[in-house]
């Protein structure tokens, strides 16, 4: 069985918290995988494989089992994640998942918030809001007077960064066992490469540190690696994502 990636427990905790807010969503852990099923939130339909990546038969059996689960939930496409100790996005894959199409690769990165104590700070331009609003602000700007009220009692903290009366970047954070997971970081086109996303991540980290977080973890796309490195994150592994189209199986 492959080792769990650093931050994986936080990621799964965030899935569980998000599932409590989404109709029909469930998160299931078995010896073979941990899977998130979100019938009405397509990007969150993901499963992390826990069988040995090079065991082709075991992987095929687990993907087939998961496919049935997603089909029953009415989900026709989802991603199967294969973890790896590789710390480079360009390295060859450890395994091929039969019947699936190779999709994205994300770099697992972590940081010690104690080491970042002098380097991160809150921002007066960061505003708490709903998870849905933060996700929207990563793609399209949202007027300040249309921002949703932050979800009280949720394990997820959602933030947006405001510029000129609009939220132009968003993310959400989840603190689990003193680790702060940072997710869904996005900036509206036209506002990118201005340091806005970095300032928002810094704000979320500083806020999480105030809530007792000692470490941070995230999964970076290739485009964001340099941003996170500038904030003190280091690569510790990666996920190779394979897209499974359930309808075609």
PDB file of C-alpha atoms in Angstrom, residues 21-217:
ATOM      1  CA  UNK A  21     -22.800  21.313   2.224  1.00  0.00           C
ATOM      2  CA  UNK A  22     -23.486  19.580  -1.117  1.00  0.00           C
ATOM      3  CA  UNK A  23     -26.603  17.591  -2.005  1.00  0.00           C
ATOM      4  CA  UNK A  24     -26.014  13.841  -2.184  1.00  0.00           C
ATOM      5  CA  UNK A  25     -22.259  14.111  -1.599  1.00  0.00           C
ATOM      6  CA  UNK A  26     -20.382  11.383   0.272  1.00  0.00           C
ATOM      7  CA  UNK A  27     -16.784  10.532   1.138  1.00  0.00           C
ATOM      8  CA  UNK A  28     -15.797   6.890   1.576  1.00  0.00           C
ATOM      9  CA  UNK A  29     -12.544   5.316   2.782  1.00  0.00           C
ATOM     10  CA  UNK A  30     -11.624   1.692   2.122  1.00  0.00           C
ATOM     11  CA  UNK A  31      -8.300  -0.188   2.068  1.00  0.00           C
ATOM     12  CA  UNK A  32      -8.220   0.403  -1.692  1.00  0.00           C
ATOM     13  CA  UNK A  33      -9.027   4.114  -1.929  1.00  0.00           C
ATOM     14  CA  UNK A  34     -10.590   7.205  -0.467  1.00  0.00           C
ATOM     15  CA  UNK A  35     -13.229   8.640  -2.770  1.00  0.00           C
ATOM     16  CA  UNK A  36     -15.317  11.801  -2.867  1.00  0.00           C
ATOM     17  CA  UNK A  37     -18.635  11.634  -4.732  1.00  0.00           C
ATOM     18  CA  UNK A  38     -20.266  14.996  -5.472  1.00  0.00           C
ATOM     19  CA  UNK A  39     -23.289  14.597  -7.787  1.00  0.00           C
ATOM     20  CA  UNK A  40     -23.762  18.365  -8.159  1.00  0.00           C
ATOM     21  CA  UNK A  41     -20.155  19.608  -7.892  1.00  0.00           C
ATOM     22  CA  UNK A  42     -18.162  18.029 -10.713  1.00  0.00           C
ATOM     23  CA  UNK A  43     -14.589  19.215  -9.855  1.00  0.00           C
ATOM     24  CA  UNK A  44     -14.729  17.429  -6.501  1.00  0.00           C
ATOM     25  CA  UNK A  45     -15.314  13.950  -7.921  1.00  0.00           C
ATOM     26  CA  UNK A  46     -11.921  12.492  -7.062  1.00  0.00           C
ATOM     27  CA  UNK A  47     -10.538   9.254  -5.653  1.00  0.00           C
ATOM     28  CA  UNK A  48      -7.054   8.675  -4.226  1.00  0.00           C
ATOM     29  CA  UNK A  49      -5.806   5.157  -4.910  1.00  0.00           C
ATOM     30  CA  UNK A  50      -4.388   3.194  -2.000  1.00  0.00           C
ATOM     31  CA  UNK A  51      -3.351   0.062  -3.864  1.00  0.00           C
ATOM     32  CA  UNK A  52       0.205  -0.312  -5.130  1.00  0.00           C
ATOM     33  CA  UNK A  53       0.536   1.744  -8.310  1.00  0.00           C
ATOM     34  CA  UNK A  54       2.460  -1.015 -10.099  1.00  0.00           C
ATOM     35  CA  UNK A  55      -0.129  -3.685  -9.252  1.00  0.00           C
ATOM     36  CA  UNK A  56      -2.074  -3.453 -12.501  1.00  0.00           C
ATOM     37  CA  UNK A  57      -4.731  -5.990 -11.564  1.00  0.00           C
ATOM     38  CA  UNK A  58      -5.426  -4.458  -8.148  1.00  0.00           C
ATOM     39  CA  UNK A  59      -5.631  -0.989  -9.668  1.00  0.00           C
ATOM     40  CA  UNK A  60      -8.037  -2.165 -12.382  1.00  0.00           C
ATOM     41  CA  UNK A  61     -10.242  -3.867  -9.792  1.00  0.00           C
ATOM     42  CA  UNK A  62     -10.331  -0.757  -7.594  1.00  0.00           C
ATOM     43  CA  UNK A  63     -11.128   1.543 -10.527  1.00  0.00           C
ATOM     44  CA  UNK A  64     -13.945  -0.804 -11.568  1.00  0.00           C
ATOM     45  CA  UNK A  65     -15.355  -0.797  -8.044  1.00  0.00           C
ATOM     46  CA  UNK A  66     -15.204   2.976  -7.871  1.00  0.00           C
ATOM     47  CA  UNK A  67     -16.779   3.300 -11.316  1.00  0.00           C
ATOM     48  CA  UNK A  68     -19.815   1.436 -10.060  1.00  0.00           C
ATOM     49  CA  UNK A  69     -20.055   3.749  -7.069  1.00  0.00           C
ATOM     50  CA  UNK A  70     -19.872   6.874  -9.203  1.00  0.00           C
ATOM     51  CA  UNK A  71     -22.357   5.458 -11.711  1.00  0.00           C
ATOM     52  CA  UNK A  72     -24.913   4.768  -8.982  1.00  0.00           C
ATOM     53  CA  UNK A  73     -24.524   8.394  -7.846  1.00  0.00           C
ATOM     54  CA  UNK A  74     -25.129   9.664 -11.398  1.00  0.00           C
ATOM     55  CA  UNK A  75     -21.550  10.882 -11.897  1.00  0.00           C
ATOM     56  CA  UNK A  76     -20.218  10.061 -15.358  1.00  0.00           C
ATOM     57  CA  UNK A  77     -16.655  11.414 -15.062  1.00  0.00           C
ATOM     58  CA  UNK A  78     -14.196  11.465 -12.164  1.00  0.00           C
ATOM     59  CA  UNK A  79     -10.461  11.443 -11.476  1.00  0.00           C
ATOM     60  CA  UNK A  80      -8.391   8.602 -10.032  1.00  0.00           C
ATOM     61  CA  UNK A  81      -5.274   9.927  -8.298  1.00  0.00           C
ATOM     62  CA  UNK A  82      -2.034   7.932  -8.140  1.00  0.00           C
ATOM     63  CA  UNK A  83       0.366   9.198  -5.472  1.00  0.00           C
ATOM     64  CA  UNK A  84       4.107   9.246  -6.019  1.00  0.00           C
ATOM     65  CA  UNK A  85       7.236  10.186  -4.104  1.00  0.00           C
ATOM     66  CA  UNK A  86       8.412  12.119  -7.187  1.00  0.00           C
ATOM     67  CA  UNK A  87       8.950  15.797  -6.484  1.00  0.00           C
ATOM     68  CA  UNK A  88       9.067  16.839 -10.133  1.00  0.00           C
ATOM     69  CA  UNK A  89       6.115  17.393 -12.433  1.00  0.00           C
ATOM     70  CA  UNK A  90       8.008  16.179 -15.502  1.00  0.00           C
ATOM     71  CA  UNK A  91       8.997  12.753 -14.186  1.00  0.00           C
ATOM     72  CA  UNK A  92       7.568   9.665 -15.863  1.00  0.00           C
ATOM     73  CA  UNK A  93       4.454   8.120 -14.332  1.00  0.00           C
ATOM     74  CA  UNK A  94       4.843   5.253 -11.899  1.00  0.00           C
ATOM     75  CA  UNK A  95       1.957   3.375 -13.503  1.00  0.00           C
ATOM     76  CA  UNK A  96      -0.665   3.466 -16.234  1.00  0.00           C
ATOM     77  CA  UNK A  97      -4.328   3.188 -15.276  1.00  0.00           C
ATOM     78  CA  UNK A  98      -6.024   1.042 -17.898  1.00  0.00           C
ATOM     79  CA  UNK A  99      -9.207   2.479 -19.362  1.00  0.00           C
ATOM     80  CA  UNK A 100      -8.477   5.996 -18.088  1.00  0.00           C
ATOM     81  CA  UNK A 101      -7.073   9.085 -19.795  1.00  0.00           C
ATOM     82  CA  UNK A 102      -4.046  10.838 -18.319  1.00  0.00           C
ATOM     83  CA  UNK A 103      -5.102  14.211 -16.972  1.00  0.00           C
ATOM     84  CA  UNK A 104      -3.469  16.768 -14.673  1.00  0.00           C
ATOM     85  CA  UNK A 105      -0.477  16.400 -12.384  1.00  0.00           C
ATOM     86  CA  UNK A 106      -0.323  18.290  -9.115  1.00  0.00           C
ATOM     87  CA  UNK A 107       2.677  18.771  -6.870  1.00  0.00           C
ATOM     88  CA  UNK A 108       2.109  18.140  -3.168  1.00  0.00           C
ATOM     89  CA  UNK A 109       3.771  20.953  -1.220  1.00  0.00           C
ATOM     90  CA  UNK A 110       4.093  21.650   2.498  1.00  0.00           C
ATOM     91  CA  UNK A 111       5.343  24.417   4.755  1.00  0.00           C
ATOM     92  CA  UNK A 112       6.131  24.853   8.436  1.00  0.00           C
ATOM     93  CA  UNK A 113       4.173  27.875   9.633  1.00  0.00           C
ATOM     94  CA  UNK A 114       6.717  28.484  12.364  1.00  0.00           C
ATOM     95  CA  UNK A 115       9.362  29.014   9.706  1.00  0.00           C
ATOM     96  CA  UNK A 116       7.030  31.445   7.940  1.00  0.00           C
ATOM     97  CA  UNK A 117       6.179  33.436  11.075  1.00  0.00           C
ATOM     98  CA  UNK A 118       7.957  36.573   9.892  1.00  0.00           C
ATOM     99  CA  UNK A 119       6.907  36.186   6.270  1.00  0.00           C
ATOM    100  CA  UNK A 120       3.129  35.957   6.256  1.00  0.00           C
ATOM    101  CA  UNK A 121       0.591  38.501   7.413  1.00  0.00           C
ATOM    102  CA  UNK A 122      -3.103  39.235   7.181  1.00  0.00           C
ATOM    103  CA  UNK A 123      -4.480  41.680   4.634  1.00  0.00           C
ATOM    104  CA  UNK A 124      -7.126  44.335   5.114  1.00  0.00           C
ATOM    105  CA  UNK A 125      -8.333  43.535   1.599  1.00  0.00           C
ATOM    106  CA  UNK A 126      -9.155  39.894   2.416  1.00  0.00           C
ATOM    107  CA  UNK A 127     -12.819  39.289   3.202  1.00  0.00           C
ATOM    108  CA  UNK A 128     -14.429  36.106   4.589  1.00  0.00           C
ATOM    109  CA  UNK A 129     -17.299  34.773   2.513  1.00  0.00           C
ATOM    110  CA  UNK A 130     -19.094  31.598   1.484  1.00  0.00           C
ATOM    111  CA  UNK A 131     -17.337  28.657  -0.125  1.00  0.00           C
ATOM    112  CA  UNK A 132     -19.427  29.099  -3.275  1.00  0.00           C
ATOM    113  CA  UNK A 133     -18.541  32.790  -3.544  1.00  0.00           C
ATOM    114  CA  UNK A 134     -14.825  32.139  -3.044  1.00  0.00           C
ATOM    115  CA  UNK A 135     -14.914  29.507  -5.781  1.00  0.00           C
ATOM    116  CA  UNK A 136     -16.704  31.914  -8.119  1.00  0.00           C
ATOM    117  CA  UNK A 137     -14.234  34.728  -7.412  1.00  0.00           C
ATOM    118  CA  UNK A 138     -11.431  32.559  -8.742  1.00  0.00           C
ATOM    119  CA  UNK A 139     -12.985  32.750 -12.210  1.00  0.00           C
ATOM    120  CA  UNK A 140     -15.078  35.904 -12.435  1.00  0.00           C
ATOM    121  CA  UNK A 141     -15.122  39.047 -10.356  1.00  0.00           C
ATOM    122  CA  UNK A 142     -17.900  39.448  -7.787  1.00  0.00           C
ATOM    123  CA  UNK A 143     -19.174  42.829  -6.576  1.00  0.00           C
ATOM    124  CA  UNK A 144     -18.541  43.438  -2.880  1.00  0.00           C
ATOM    125  CA  UNK A 145     -22.237  43.985  -2.188  1.00  0.00           C
ATOM    126  CA  UNK A 146     -22.952  40.540  -3.670  1.00  0.00           C
ATOM    127  CA  UNK A 147     -20.543  38.623  -1.426  1.00  0.00           C
ATOM    128  CA  UNK A 148     -22.200  35.897   0.599  1.00  0.00           C
ATOM    129  CA  UNK A 149     -21.971  35.839   4.387  1.00  0.00           C
ATOM    130  CA  UNK A 150     -19.296  33.470   5.677  1.00  0.00           C
ATOM    131  CA  UNK A 151     -20.570  30.017   6.600  1.00  0.00           C
ATOM    132  CA  UNK A 152     -20.758  29.946  10.405  1.00  0.00           C
ATOM    133  CA  UNK A 153     -19.613  26.765  12.099  1.00  0.00           C
ATOM    134  CA  UNK A 154     -17.977  25.299   9.001  1.00  0.00           C
ATOM    135  CA  UNK A 155     -14.533  23.703   9.196  1.00  0.00           C
ATOM    136  CA  UNK A 156     -13.810  25.475   5.910  1.00  0.00           C
ATOM    137  CA  UNK A 157     -12.807  29.131   5.906  1.00  0.00           C
ATOM    138  CA  UNK A 158     -13.416  30.840   2.566  1.00  0.00           C
ATOM    139  CA  UNK A 159     -11.696  34.088   1.625  1.00  0.00           C
ATOM    140  CA  UNK A 160     -11.697  36.545  -1.263  1.00  0.00           C
ATOM    141  CA  UNK A 161      -9.355  39.408  -2.070  1.00  0.00           C
ATOM    142  CA  UNK A 162     -11.080  42.691  -2.906  1.00  0.00           C
ATOM    143  CA  UNK A 163      -9.808  45.266  -5.363  1.00  0.00           C
ATOM    144  CA  UNK A 164     -11.722  48.333  -6.646  1.00  0.00           C
ATOM    145  CA  UNK A 165     -15.021  47.131  -5.190  1.00  0.00           C
ATOM    146  CA  UNK A 166     -14.807  43.579  -6.552  1.00  0.00           C
ATOM    147  CA  UNK A 167     -13.613  40.223  -5.253  1.00  0.00           C
ATOM    148  CA  UNK A 168     -10.986  39.195  -7.814  1.00  0.00           C
ATOM    149  CA  UNK A 169      -9.398  36.143  -6.164  1.00  0.00           C
ATOM    150  CA  UNK A 170     -10.602  33.399  -3.884  1.00  0.00           C
ATOM    151  CA  UNK A 171      -9.603  30.296  -1.937  1.00  0.00           C
ATOM    152  CA  UNK A 172     -10.718  28.146   0.932  1.00  0.00           C
ATOM    153  CA  UNK A 173      -8.754  26.706   3.842  1.00  0.00           C
ATOM    154  CA  UNK A 174      -9.302  23.775   6.192  1.00  0.00           C
ATOM    155  CA  UNK A 175      -7.438  23.245   9.468  1.00  0.00           C
ATOM    156  CA  UNK A 176      -7.185  19.590  10.521  1.00  0.00           C
ATOM    157  CA  UNK A 177      -4.885  18.291  13.266  1.00  0.00           C
ATOM    158  CA  UNK A 178      -2.904  21.554  13.219  1.00  0.00           C
ATOM    159  CA  UNK A 179      -2.371  21.392   9.445  1.00  0.00           C
ATOM    160  CA  UNK A 180      -3.898  24.066   7.197  1.00  0.00           C
ATOM    161  CA  UNK A 181      -4.903  22.855   3.761  1.00  0.00           C
ATOM    162  CA  UNK A 182      -5.142  25.538   1.072  1.00  0.00           C
ATOM    163  CA  UNK A 183      -7.493  24.782  -1.836  1.00  0.00           C
ATOM    164  CA  UNK A 184      -9.160  26.215  -4.936  1.00  0.00           C
ATOM    165  CA  UNK A 185      -6.848  29.211  -5.240  1.00  0.00           C
ATOM    166  CA  UNK A 186      -7.865  31.283  -8.243  1.00  0.00           C
ATOM    167  CA  UNK A 187      -7.566  34.800  -9.629  1.00  0.00           C
ATOM    168  CA  UNK A 188      -9.790  36.444 -12.208  1.00  0.00           C
ATOM    169  CA  UNK A 189      -8.126  36.874 -15.630  1.00  0.00           C
ATOM    170  CA  UNK A 190      -6.880  40.431 -15.931  1.00  0.00           C
ATOM    171  CA  UNK A 191      -5.865  40.517 -12.265  1.00  0.00           C
ATOM    172  CA  UNK A 192      -3.249  37.793 -12.404  1.00  0.00           C
ATOM    173  CA  UNK A 193       0.512  38.270 -11.934  1.00  0.00           C
ATOM    174  CA  UNK A 194      -0.059  41.179  -9.561  1.00  0.00           C
ATOM    175  CA  UNK A 195       0.683  39.341  -6.325  1.00  0.00           C
ATOM    176  CA  UNK A 196      -2.985  39.114  -5.386  1.00  0.00           C
ATOM    177  CA  UNK A 197      -3.161  35.331  -5.030  1.00  0.00           C
ATOM    178  CA  UNK A 198       0.050  35.284  -3.001  1.00  0.00           C
ATOM    179  CA  UNK A 199      -1.282  37.932  -0.624  1.00  0.00           C
ATOM    180  CA  UNK A 200      -4.515  35.989  -0.209  1.00  0.00           C
ATOM    181  CA  UNK A 201      -2.664  32.740   0.550  1.00  0.00           C
ATOM    182  CA  UNK A 202      -0.523  34.612   3.083  1.00  0.00           C
ATOM    183  CA  UNK A 203      -3.680  35.951   4.724  1.00  0.00           C
ATOM    184  CA  UNK A 204      -5.245  32.492   4.957  1.00  0.00           C
ATOM    185  CA  UNK A 205      -2.037  31.043   6.431  1.00  0.00           C
ATOM    186  CA  UNK A 206      -1.752  33.822   9.005  1.00  0.00           C
ATOM    187  CA  UNK A 207      -5.406  33.361   9.965  1.00  0.00           C
ATOM    188  CA  UNK A 208      -4.925  29.594  10.273  1.00  0.00           C
ATOM    189  CA  UNK A 209      -1.829  30.066  12.408  1.00  0.00           C
ATOM    190  CA  UNK A 210      -3.999  32.160  14.711  1.00  0.00           C
ATOM    191  CA  UNK A 211      -6.319  29.153  14.989  1.00  0.00           C
ATOM    192  CA  UNK A 212      -3.476  26.860  16.045  1.00  0.00           C
ATOM    193  CA  UNK A 213      -2.208  25.542  12.711  1.00  0.00           C
ATOM    194  CA  UNK A 214       1.499  24.672  12.714  1.00  0.00           C
ATOM    195  CA  UNK A 215       1.916  23.371   9.170  1.00  0.00           C
ATOM    196  CA  UNK A 216       0.323  23.943   5.765  1.00  0.00           C
ATOM    197  CA  UNK A 217      -0.255  21.707   2.753  1.00  0.00           C
TER     198      UNK A 217
END
